[in-house]
Amino acid sequence: MSAISRLSTSRFLCKACRRNTRLPMSSALTKTSHGSRAFATDSEMVPFCGWSMPVQYKDGVLPSHLHTRQHASLFDVSHMLQFKVHGSDRIKFLESLVVADIAGLADYTGTLSLFTTEDGGIIDDLIINKTPEHLYVVSNAGCADKVLEHLQAVNNDLGVALEVLEDKALVALQGPQAAKVLQSGVQSDLSNMFFMHGGVVEAFGIKDVRVTRCGYTGEDGFELSVDKERAVDLTKALLESKEADVKPAGLGPRDSLRLEAGLCLYGNDIDENTTPVEAVLVWTIGKRRRAQADFPGAEIILRQIKEKANRKRVGLVSKGPPARAGANILDADGNKVGHVTSGCPSPCLKQNIAMAYVPTALSKPGTALHLEVYKKRIDAQVVKMPFLPTNYYFGK
């Protein structure tokens, strides 16, 4: 078990994620175990949260996006922070930092949760998976340093140990044919593994592959955690599958896919100045946790649930030039009432979509608003999210 160590870092502005991230002092971008091999072929590499990552492949973002929706794509997400929490009080320890009811999870299941501040802001979003032996957690690459520092800052008198999985790679197989592809390489029946369920399997002859049925595209799919020395073997097996046409996909389609699915990107749509209530993520707060009011920021968050927050994350649709992050939102009288946090042309819906924060009074679906794009006023309308129905697997 490895101890958590703090890397010596310098600051830089990552254009790909539009927020401050960290790089090693050498200023060299970290490569994933696939970076110079299976995933790098025919790809355009960019700096992203201190890593060298593929943004798109030779087919381009639009074809890759549609391929994921229609077939299956493989994403290298090894830059994400993976760690385990060990110890008899591991649930008590992590529940002191997040809003989830981890104790209420069944073994081999998981949930999306949030690290929150005492002011109710969101430090990061994360996936927590419960097993009989430990908690397995995946959180964002851009928040890795502050999350580890946050975990270390807790007065840990519970005998809990953190294991950062630096020897693991992570890939995401996403799309309607993902299950068919993975099933060809595992013995266990994947039809019995539902959304947010997981376990350890042998995949394509590779032992101890941790599989979680989840992803960030809105499609059925799996995240696979594998030893770094076997990561390329697993990647090749999936990309060379005879069960379906699996193609590698980069950050570009991953962003447009998650936006169609109404999923937040940390640093754009949620941050430490945003509460779960404003972000419409109240569903991540377990009923028991609400009743006990024992998570960071509970007083502020529970008050907002009762009285409603002043602003709310909404979906917007528009035509004409697409609004990007930072675009102003105007009401019918031309007053600035908010800003766009994420936006792009939707490949599937053939119209522009965006996420934004507006006053709660203007958040009702059907509300007419305006967007400032290239100094032009564009008509927009509030709509429900997700923009596109999700296809998570909950059983036959």
PDB file of C-alpha atoms in Angstrom, residues 173 177-192 204 213 222 238 243:
ATOM      1  CA  LEU A 173     -15.828   1.616 -23.129  1.00  0.00           C
ATOM      2  CA  GLN A 177     -22.504  -2.185 -28.280  1.00  0.00           C
ATOM      3  CA  ALA A 178     -20.144  -1.854 -25.310  1.00  0.00           C
ATOM      4  CA  ALA A 179     -21.656  -4.776 -23.392  1.00  0.00           C
ATOM      5  CA  LYS A 180     -21.449  -7.066 -26.412  1.00  0.00           C
ATOM      6  CA  VAL A 181     -17.773  -6.222 -26.850  1.00  0.00           C
ATOM      7  CA  LEU A 182     -16.799  -6.702 -23.218  1.00  0.00           C
ATOM      8  CA  GLN A 183     -18.922  -9.843 -22.820  1.00  0.00           C
ATOM      9  CA  SER A 184     -16.800 -11.569 -25.456  1.00  0.00           C
ATOM     10  CA  GLY A 185     -13.806 -11.309 -23.149  1.00  0.00           C
ATOM     11  CA  VAL A 186     -15.249 -12.162 -19.719  1.00  0.00           C
ATOM     12  CA  GLN A 187     -16.878 -15.265 -18.242  1.00  0.00           C
ATOM     13  CA  SER A 188     -19.367 -13.562 -15.925  1.00  0.00           C
ATOM     14  CA  ASP A 189     -22.791 -12.626 -17.299  1.00  0.00           C
ATOM     15  CA  LEU A 190     -22.804  -8.849 -17.765  1.00  0.00           C
ATOM     16  CA  SER A 191     -26.603  -8.808 -18.043  1.00  0.00           C
ATOM     17  CA  ASN A 192     -26.578  -9.199 -14.253  1.00  0.00           C
ATOM     18  CA  PHE A 204      -9.429 -11.083 -22.326  1.00  0.00           C
ATOM     19  CA  ARG A 213     -20.885  -0.267 -15.336  1.00  0.00           C
ATOM     20  CA  PHE A 222     -18.009   0.367 -18.516  1.00  0.00           C
ATOM     21  CA  LEU A 238     -11.177  -3.949 -27.086  1.00  0.00           C
ATOM     22  CA  GLU A 243     -18.142  -8.109 -31.986  1.00  0.00           C
TER      23      GLU A 243
END
